[in-house]
Each structure stands twice: as structure tokens, then as C-alpha cells.
mmCIF file of C-alpha atoms in Angstrom:
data_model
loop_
_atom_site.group_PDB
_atom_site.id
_atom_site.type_symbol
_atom_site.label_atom_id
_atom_site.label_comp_id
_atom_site.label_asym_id
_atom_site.label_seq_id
_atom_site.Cartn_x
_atom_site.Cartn_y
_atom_site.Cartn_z
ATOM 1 C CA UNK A 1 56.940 27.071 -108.022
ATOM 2 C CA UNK A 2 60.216 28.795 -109.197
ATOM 3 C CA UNK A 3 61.802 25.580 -110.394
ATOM 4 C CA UNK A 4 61.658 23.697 -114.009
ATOM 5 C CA UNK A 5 61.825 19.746 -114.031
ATOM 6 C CA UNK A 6 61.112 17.279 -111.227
ATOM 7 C CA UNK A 7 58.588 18.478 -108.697
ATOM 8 C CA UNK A 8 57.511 21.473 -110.113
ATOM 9 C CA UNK A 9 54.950 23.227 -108.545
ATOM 10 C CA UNK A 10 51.884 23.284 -110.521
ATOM 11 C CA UNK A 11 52.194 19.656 -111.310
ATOM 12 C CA UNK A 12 49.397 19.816 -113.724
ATOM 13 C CA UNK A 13 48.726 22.621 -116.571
ATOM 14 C CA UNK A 14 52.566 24.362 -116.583
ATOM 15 C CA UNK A 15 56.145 22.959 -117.264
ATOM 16 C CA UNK A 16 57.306 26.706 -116.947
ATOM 17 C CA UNK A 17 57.339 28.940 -113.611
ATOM 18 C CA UNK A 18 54.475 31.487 -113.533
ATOM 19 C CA UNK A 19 55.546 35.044 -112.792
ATOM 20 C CA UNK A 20 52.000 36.493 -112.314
ATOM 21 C CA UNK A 21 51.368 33.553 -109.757
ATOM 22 C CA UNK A 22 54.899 33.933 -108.159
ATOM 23 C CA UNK A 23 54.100 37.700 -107.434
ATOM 24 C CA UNK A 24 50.882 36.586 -106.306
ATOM 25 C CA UNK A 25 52.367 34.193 -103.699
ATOM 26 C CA UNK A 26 55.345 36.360 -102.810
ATOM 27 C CA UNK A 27 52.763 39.627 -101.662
ATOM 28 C CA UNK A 28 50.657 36.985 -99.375
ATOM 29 C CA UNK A 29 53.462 35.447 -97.970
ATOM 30 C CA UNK A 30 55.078 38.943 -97.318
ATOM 31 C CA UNK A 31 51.628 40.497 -96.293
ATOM 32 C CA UNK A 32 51.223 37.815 -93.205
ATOM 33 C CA UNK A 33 53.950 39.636 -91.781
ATOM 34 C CA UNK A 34 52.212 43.270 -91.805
ATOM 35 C CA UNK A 35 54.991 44.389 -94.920
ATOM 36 C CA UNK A 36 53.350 45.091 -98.380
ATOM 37 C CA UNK A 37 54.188 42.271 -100.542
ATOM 38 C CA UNK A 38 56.573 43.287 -103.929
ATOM 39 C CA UNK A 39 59.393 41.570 -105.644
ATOM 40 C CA UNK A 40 63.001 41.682 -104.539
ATOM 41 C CA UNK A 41 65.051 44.103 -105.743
ATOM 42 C CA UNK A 42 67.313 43.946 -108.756
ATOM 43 C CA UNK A 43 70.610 42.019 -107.974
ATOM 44 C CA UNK A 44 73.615 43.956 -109.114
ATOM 45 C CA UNK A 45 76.332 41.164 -108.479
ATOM 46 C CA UNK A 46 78.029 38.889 -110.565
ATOM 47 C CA UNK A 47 76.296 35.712 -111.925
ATOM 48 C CA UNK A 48 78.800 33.133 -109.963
ATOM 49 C CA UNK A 49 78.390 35.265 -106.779
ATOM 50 C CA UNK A 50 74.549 34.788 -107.390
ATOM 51 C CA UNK A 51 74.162 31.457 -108.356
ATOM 52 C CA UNK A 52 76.114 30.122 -105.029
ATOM 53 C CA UNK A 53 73.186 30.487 -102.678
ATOM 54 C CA UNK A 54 69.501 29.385 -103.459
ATOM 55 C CA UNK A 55 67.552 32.197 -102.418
ATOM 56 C CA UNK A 56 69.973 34.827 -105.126
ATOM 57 C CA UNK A 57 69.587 32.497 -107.271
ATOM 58 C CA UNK A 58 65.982 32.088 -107.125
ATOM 59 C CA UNK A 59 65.639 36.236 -107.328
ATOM 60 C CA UNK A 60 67.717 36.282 -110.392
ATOM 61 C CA UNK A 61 65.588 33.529 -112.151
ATOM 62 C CA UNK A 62 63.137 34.586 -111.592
ATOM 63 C CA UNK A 63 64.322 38.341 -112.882
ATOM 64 C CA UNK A 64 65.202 36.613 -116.001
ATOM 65 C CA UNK A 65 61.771 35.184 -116.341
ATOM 66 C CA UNK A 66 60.754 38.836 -116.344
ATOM 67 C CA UNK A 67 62.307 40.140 -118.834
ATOM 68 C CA UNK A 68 64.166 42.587 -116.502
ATOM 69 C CA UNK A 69 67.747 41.567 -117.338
ATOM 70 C CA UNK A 70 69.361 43.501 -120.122
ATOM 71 C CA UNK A 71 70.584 41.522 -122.945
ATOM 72 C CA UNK A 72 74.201 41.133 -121.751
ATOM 73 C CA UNK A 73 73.502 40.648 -118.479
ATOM 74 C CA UNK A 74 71.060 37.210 -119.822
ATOM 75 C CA UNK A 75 73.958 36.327 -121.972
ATOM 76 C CA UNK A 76 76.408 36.171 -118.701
ATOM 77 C CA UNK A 77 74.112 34.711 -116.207
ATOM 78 C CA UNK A 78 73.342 31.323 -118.575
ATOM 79 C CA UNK A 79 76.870 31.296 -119.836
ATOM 80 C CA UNK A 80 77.169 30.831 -115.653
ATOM 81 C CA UNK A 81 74.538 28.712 -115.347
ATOM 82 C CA UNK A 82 75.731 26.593 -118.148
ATOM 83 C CA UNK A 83 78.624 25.473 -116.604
ATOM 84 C CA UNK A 84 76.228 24.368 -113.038
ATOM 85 C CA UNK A 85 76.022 20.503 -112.705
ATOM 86 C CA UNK A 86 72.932 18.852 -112.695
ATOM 87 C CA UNK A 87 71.059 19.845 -109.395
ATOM 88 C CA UNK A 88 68.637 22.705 -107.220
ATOM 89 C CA UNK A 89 69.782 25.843 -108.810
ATOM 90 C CA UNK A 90 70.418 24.471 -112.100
ATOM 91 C CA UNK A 91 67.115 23.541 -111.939
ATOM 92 C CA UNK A 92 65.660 27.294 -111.841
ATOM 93 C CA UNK A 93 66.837 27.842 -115.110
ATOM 94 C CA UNK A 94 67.024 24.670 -117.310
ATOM 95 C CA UNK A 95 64.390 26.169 -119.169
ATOM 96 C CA UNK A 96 65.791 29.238 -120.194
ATOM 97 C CA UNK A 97 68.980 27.435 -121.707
ATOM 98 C CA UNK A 98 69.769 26.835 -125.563
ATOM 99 C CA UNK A 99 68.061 23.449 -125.966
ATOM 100 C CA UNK A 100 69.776 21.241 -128.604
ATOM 101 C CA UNK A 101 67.613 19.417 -131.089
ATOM 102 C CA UNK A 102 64.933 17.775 -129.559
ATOM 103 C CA UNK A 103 64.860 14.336 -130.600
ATOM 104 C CA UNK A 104 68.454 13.798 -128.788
ATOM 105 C CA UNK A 105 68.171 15.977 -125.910
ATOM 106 C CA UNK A 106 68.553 13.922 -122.733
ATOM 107 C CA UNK A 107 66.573 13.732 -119.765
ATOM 108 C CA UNK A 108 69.005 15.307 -117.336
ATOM 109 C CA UNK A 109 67.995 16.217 -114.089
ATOM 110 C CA UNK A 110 64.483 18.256 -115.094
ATOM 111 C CA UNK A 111 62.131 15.272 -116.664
ATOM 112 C CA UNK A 112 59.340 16.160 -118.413
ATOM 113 C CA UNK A 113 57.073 13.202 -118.111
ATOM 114 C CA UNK A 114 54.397 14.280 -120.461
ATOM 115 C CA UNK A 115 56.489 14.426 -123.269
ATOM 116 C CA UNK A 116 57.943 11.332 -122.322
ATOM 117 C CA UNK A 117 54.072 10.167 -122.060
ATOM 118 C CA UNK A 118 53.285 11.899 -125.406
ATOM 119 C CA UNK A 119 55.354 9.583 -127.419
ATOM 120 C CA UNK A 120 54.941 5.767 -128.755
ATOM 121 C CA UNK A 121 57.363 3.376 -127.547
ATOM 122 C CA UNK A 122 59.245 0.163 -128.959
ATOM 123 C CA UNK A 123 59.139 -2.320 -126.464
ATOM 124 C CA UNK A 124 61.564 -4.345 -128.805
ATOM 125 C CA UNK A 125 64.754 -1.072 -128.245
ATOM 126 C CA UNK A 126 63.286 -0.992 -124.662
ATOM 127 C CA UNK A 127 64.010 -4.404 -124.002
ATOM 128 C CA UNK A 128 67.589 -3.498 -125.195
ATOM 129 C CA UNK A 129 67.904 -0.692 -122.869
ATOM 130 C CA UNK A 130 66.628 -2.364 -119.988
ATOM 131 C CA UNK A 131 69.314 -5.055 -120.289
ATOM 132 C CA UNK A 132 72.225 -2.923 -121.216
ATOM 133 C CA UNK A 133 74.904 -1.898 -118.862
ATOM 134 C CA UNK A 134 74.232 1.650 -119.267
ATOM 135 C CA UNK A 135 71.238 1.031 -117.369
ATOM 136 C CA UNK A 136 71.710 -2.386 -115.562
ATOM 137 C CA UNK A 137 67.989 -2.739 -114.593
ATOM 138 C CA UNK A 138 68.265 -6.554 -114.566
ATOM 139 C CA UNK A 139 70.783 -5.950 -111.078
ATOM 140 C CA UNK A 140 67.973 -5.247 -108.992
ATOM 141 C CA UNK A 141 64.489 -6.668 -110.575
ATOM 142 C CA UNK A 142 63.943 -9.617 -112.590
ATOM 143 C CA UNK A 143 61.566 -10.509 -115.705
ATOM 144 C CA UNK A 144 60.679 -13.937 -116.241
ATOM 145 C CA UNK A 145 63.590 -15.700 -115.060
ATOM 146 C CA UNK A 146 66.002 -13.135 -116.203
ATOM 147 C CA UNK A 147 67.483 -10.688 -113.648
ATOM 148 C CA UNK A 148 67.652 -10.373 -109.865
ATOM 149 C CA UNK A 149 65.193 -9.847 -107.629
ATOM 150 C CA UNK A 150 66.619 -7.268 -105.076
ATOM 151 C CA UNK A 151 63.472 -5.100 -106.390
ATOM 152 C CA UNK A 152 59.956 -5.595 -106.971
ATOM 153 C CA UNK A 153 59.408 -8.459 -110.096
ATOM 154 C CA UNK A 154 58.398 -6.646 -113.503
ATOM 155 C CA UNK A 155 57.307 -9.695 -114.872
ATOM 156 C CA UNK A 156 53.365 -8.792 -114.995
ATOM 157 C CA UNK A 157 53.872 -4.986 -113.693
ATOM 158 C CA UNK A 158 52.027 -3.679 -116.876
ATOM 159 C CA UNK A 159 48.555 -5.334 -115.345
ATOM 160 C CA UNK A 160 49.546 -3.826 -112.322
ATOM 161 C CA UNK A 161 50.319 -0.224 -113.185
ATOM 162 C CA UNK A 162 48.996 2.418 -115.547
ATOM 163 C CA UNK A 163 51.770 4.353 -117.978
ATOM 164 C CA UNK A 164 52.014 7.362 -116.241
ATOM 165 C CA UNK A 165 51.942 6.153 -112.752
ATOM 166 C CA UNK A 166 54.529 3.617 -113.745
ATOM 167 C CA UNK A 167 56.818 6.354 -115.385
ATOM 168 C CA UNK A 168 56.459 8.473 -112.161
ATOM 169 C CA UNK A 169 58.067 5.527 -109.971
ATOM 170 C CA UNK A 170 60.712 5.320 -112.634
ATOM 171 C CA UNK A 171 61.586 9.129 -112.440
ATOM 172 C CA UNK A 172 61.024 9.099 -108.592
ATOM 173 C CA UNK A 173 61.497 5.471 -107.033
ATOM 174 C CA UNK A 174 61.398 7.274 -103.580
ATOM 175 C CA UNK A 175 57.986 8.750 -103.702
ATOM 176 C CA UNK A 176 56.170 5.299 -103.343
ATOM 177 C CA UNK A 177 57.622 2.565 -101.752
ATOM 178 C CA UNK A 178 56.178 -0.893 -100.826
ATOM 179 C CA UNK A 179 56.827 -1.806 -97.628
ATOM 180 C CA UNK A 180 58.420 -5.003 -98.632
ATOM 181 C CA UNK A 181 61.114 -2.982 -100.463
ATOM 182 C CA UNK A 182 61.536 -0.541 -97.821
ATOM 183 C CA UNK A 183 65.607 -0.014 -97.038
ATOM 184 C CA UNK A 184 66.597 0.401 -93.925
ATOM 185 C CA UNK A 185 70.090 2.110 -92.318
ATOM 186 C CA UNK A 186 72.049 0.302 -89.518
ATOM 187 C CA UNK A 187 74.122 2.867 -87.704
ATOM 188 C CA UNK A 188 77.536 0.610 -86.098
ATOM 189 C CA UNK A 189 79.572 1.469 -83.396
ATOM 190 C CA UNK A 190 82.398 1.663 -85.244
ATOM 191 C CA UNK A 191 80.974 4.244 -87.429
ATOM 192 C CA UNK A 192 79.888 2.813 -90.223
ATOM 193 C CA UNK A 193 76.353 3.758 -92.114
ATOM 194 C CA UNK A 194 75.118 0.885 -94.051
ATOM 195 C CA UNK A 195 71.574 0.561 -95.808
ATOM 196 C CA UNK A 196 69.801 -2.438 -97.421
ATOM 197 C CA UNK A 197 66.452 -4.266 -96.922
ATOM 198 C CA UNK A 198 66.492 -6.176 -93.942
ATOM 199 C CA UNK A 199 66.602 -9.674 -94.578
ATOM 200 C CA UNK A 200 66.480 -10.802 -90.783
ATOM 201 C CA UNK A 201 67.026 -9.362 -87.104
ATOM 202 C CA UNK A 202 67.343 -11.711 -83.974
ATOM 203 C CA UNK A 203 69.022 -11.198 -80.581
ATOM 204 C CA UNK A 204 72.402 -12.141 -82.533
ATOM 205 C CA UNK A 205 72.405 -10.876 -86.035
ATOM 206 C CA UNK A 206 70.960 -8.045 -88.026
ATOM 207 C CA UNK A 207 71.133 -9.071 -91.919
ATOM 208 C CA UNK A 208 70.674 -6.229 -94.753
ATOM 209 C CA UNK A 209 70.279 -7.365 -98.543
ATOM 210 C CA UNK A 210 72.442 -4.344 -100.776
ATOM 211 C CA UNK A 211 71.287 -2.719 -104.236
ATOM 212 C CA UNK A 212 74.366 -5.280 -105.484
ATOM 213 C CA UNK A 213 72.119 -8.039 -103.776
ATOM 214 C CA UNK A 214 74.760 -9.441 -101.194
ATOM 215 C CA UNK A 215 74.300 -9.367 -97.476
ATOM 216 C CA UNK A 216 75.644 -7.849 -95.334
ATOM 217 C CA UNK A 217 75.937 -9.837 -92.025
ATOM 218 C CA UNK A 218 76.308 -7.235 -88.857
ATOM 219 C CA UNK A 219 76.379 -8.405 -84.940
ATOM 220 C CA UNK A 220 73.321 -7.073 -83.201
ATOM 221 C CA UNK A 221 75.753 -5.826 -80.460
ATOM 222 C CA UNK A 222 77.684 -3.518 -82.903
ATOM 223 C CA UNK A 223 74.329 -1.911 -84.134
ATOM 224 C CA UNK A 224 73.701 1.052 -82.055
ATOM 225 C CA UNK A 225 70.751 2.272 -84.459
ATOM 226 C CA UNK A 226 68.273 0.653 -87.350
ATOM 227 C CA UNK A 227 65.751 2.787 -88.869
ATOM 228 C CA UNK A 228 63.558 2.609 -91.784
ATOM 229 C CA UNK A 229 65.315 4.961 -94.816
ATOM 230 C CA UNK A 230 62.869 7.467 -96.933
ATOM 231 C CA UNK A 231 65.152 6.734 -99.697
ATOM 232 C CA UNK A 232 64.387 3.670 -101.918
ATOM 233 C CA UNK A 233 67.429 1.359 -102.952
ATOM 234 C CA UNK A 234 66.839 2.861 -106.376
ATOM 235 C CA UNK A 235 68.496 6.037 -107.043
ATOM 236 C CA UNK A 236 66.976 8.415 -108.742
ATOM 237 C CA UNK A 237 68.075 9.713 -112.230
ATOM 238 C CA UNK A 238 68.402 6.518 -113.203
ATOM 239 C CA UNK A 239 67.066 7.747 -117.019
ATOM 240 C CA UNK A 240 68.875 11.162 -116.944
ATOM 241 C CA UNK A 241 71.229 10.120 -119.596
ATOM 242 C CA UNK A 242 68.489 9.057 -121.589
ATOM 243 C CA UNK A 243 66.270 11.077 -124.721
ATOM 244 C CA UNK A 244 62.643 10.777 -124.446
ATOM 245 C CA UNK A 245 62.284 8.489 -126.823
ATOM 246 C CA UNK A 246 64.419 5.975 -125.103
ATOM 247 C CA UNK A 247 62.207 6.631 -121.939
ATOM 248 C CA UNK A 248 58.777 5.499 -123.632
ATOM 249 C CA UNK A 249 60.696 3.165 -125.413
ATOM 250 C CA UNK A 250 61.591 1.356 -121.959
ATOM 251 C CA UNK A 251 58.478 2.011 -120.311
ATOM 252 C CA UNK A 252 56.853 0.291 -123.494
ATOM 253 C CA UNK A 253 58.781 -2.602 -122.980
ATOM 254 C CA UNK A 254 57.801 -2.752 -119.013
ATOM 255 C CA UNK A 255 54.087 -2.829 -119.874
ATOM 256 C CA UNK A 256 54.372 -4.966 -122.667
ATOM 257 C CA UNK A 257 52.112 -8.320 -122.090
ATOM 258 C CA UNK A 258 55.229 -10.724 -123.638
ATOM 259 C CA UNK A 259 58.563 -9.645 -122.169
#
């Protein structure tokens, strides 16, 4: 609830974290335990020292959201968080940051899919993107007979899929995977940690298919472990470096009826 971007708590009806509800929260949460409920206390440390650990972090966001930061102290906290790669506590303040002009500012790590959802795509700069190396979607899923099929086929996935629940696969290809694409890890005894979809398993072999789409051939003696991943072969971010233009422009290309 604390958190801009991906998985933002409302999902529906707020892109920005609710104080008032926070509060709320916070005084239940602290009232199960027979304390009254209030909000931390003011952080008087520096903004590196806070934004190393979550739970600072999270109290100094959310301090920020407030109001209750004097006007240098704002300044040196998002000059700090500023300099944060993409990630967790990043993510508590994305929205606070100077945003650049909004036609080229890039997805990063904090999506917004609504505005992404908002806009009307070009299947025809899609189809470009799709197939560029930037992107390199035609590596793991094929259209027509173009591409690879390590992933699901795109070919007819706009008959298949609605917009938005199509874009939220994109954004997050773990949150809903088809058992057919499910990867799986094979723990060796010498070590190793290797996951791919499992192409075969017999008394001799065990045979995993990579996101580069070559197999990987393992004796079924040297596996010690094989267990079904919660990850999907797709990473995610996949459109961070993108604008949200370029976002509905691919996803207009993926529904399109004539790829």
C-alpha cells in the first residue's frame, strides 16, 4: 500500500499511496497487539542511512507523502533516492521524483498500465518493436512462421485475450502461467542450478528446453532435485526501457487480426 508501480495496493481507483488509509491500517495492525495505533516517529538520520533498509525507508516515504519533511530535508532525500537503481525502495518514491516530459518517459520499474491502456497503438511501429533486438520477442514466441516457439504462439492471441489482461502478462509473465510453459529447476550434484521447460524425464535422462531454446541434456543420476519454478522463462521488465506509447504500440500489434 506504501509502494508506487507494479503491485500496488489498491489495484483499482489509486496509482498514488493513501496516507489517510495507511494510518488507518497502521492503528489496526498496531491495536491487535493491545498498543494504540499512531505513526512512527520522525527519522532524524541521513537519507543513505535510511534508504538501506525497507522498513526506514518505508517511514520516510511515507513522511514525505505527508508533508512533514522540511523543504531541504525533501530536496536531500530524492537527490538520494535518485541515484537508487530500479527496485523495492525505489519503488516507494518513484512518484515523488521530477518526471521528465511525458511522452518519453520510460516505463522503468513502476508501470502504469492504465496509461499504457489509455493510449491508441500502431500495430505497424509495434511490429517493429517486437522484432527488434532491443526487445528480441521473436527468441521465445513465434507469429506466423516467424520466430521461435520456446513460448506460447502469438499468432491468434488477440482472439484469445482482452487488452488489459494481455498487457498484465506482458508486465508480469509470472503471475499466470500455463502449465505447458511452466519452467522447471534441476538441482545437480555437482552444484549446478539449471531451469527450462522440461522437454522429457525417463529413468536415464532429464531434458530442459532454455529461454535461448537449446536443451540441455542432464543424467537422471546427477539430478538430486526437479521442481516446478514460480518464475516464468520470461523475465519481467521486459518493457522497462520502453515509453508508453511504445507499450500500446506493441500490444496493438499483438492483438492485431493480420500480423
Amino acid at each position: 500500500m506504501a509502494k508506487f508501480g507494479r503491485d500496488h495496493m489498491p489495484h483499482v481507483g489509486a496509482e498514488c499511496p493513501d496516507e489517510a488509509g495507511l494510518q488507518l491500517i497502521e492503528a489496526w495492525i498496531t491495536g491487535l497487539g493491545g498498543a494504540p495505533g499512531k505513526v512512527g516517529p520522525a527519522l532524524a538520520r541521513l537519507p543513505d542511512e535510511l534508504l538501506a533498509d525497507p522498513k526506514t525507508a518505508t517511514r520516510a516515504a511515507r513522511q514525505l507523502g505527508r508533508g512533514a519533511l522540511k523543504p531541504a530535508e525533501q530536496e536531500a532525500m530524492l537527490a538520494a533516492v535518485a541515484k537508487l537503481p530500479a527496485g523495492t525502495i525505489r519503488d516507494l518514491f518513484e512518484g515523488y521524483l521530477p518526471q521528465p516530459d511525458p511522452a518519453a518517459r520510460k516505463l522503468g520499474s513502476s508501470p502504469r498500465p492504465r496509461t499504457i491502456l489509455a493510449l491508441k497503438g500502431d500495430a505497424g511501429r509495434g511490429e517493429e518493436l517486437f522484432w527488434s533486438p532491443a526487445l528480441n520477442c521473436g527468441s521465445c514466441h513465434k507469429i506466423g512462421a516467424r520466430g521461435t516457439a520456446v513460448g506460447p504462439d502469438l499468432s491468434a492471441i488477440g482472439k484469445l485475450r482482452g487488452r488489459a489482461d494481455l498487457l498484465e502478462s506482458i508486465l508480469e509473465p509470472s503471475r499466470r502461467i500455463e502449465p505447458k510453459y511452466a519452467a522447471y529447476i534441476a538441482q545437480t550434484a555437482d552444484g549446478r542450478s539449471l531451469t527450462g521447460l522440461l522437454v522429457r524425464r525417463d529413468e536415464r535422462v532429464v531434458v530442459l528446453r532454455d529461454a535461448q531454446n537449446q536443451e540441455v541434456v542432464l543424467a537422471a543420476k546427477d539430478v538430486e532435485a526437479l521442481q516446478p519454478s514460480r518464475l516464468s522463462l520470461m523475465p519481467a521488465g521486459q518493457l522497462a526501457g520502453l515509453t508508453a506509447q511504445q507499450a500500446a504500440d506493441l500490444l496493438e500489434y499483438l492483438l492485431s487480426p493480420m500480423k
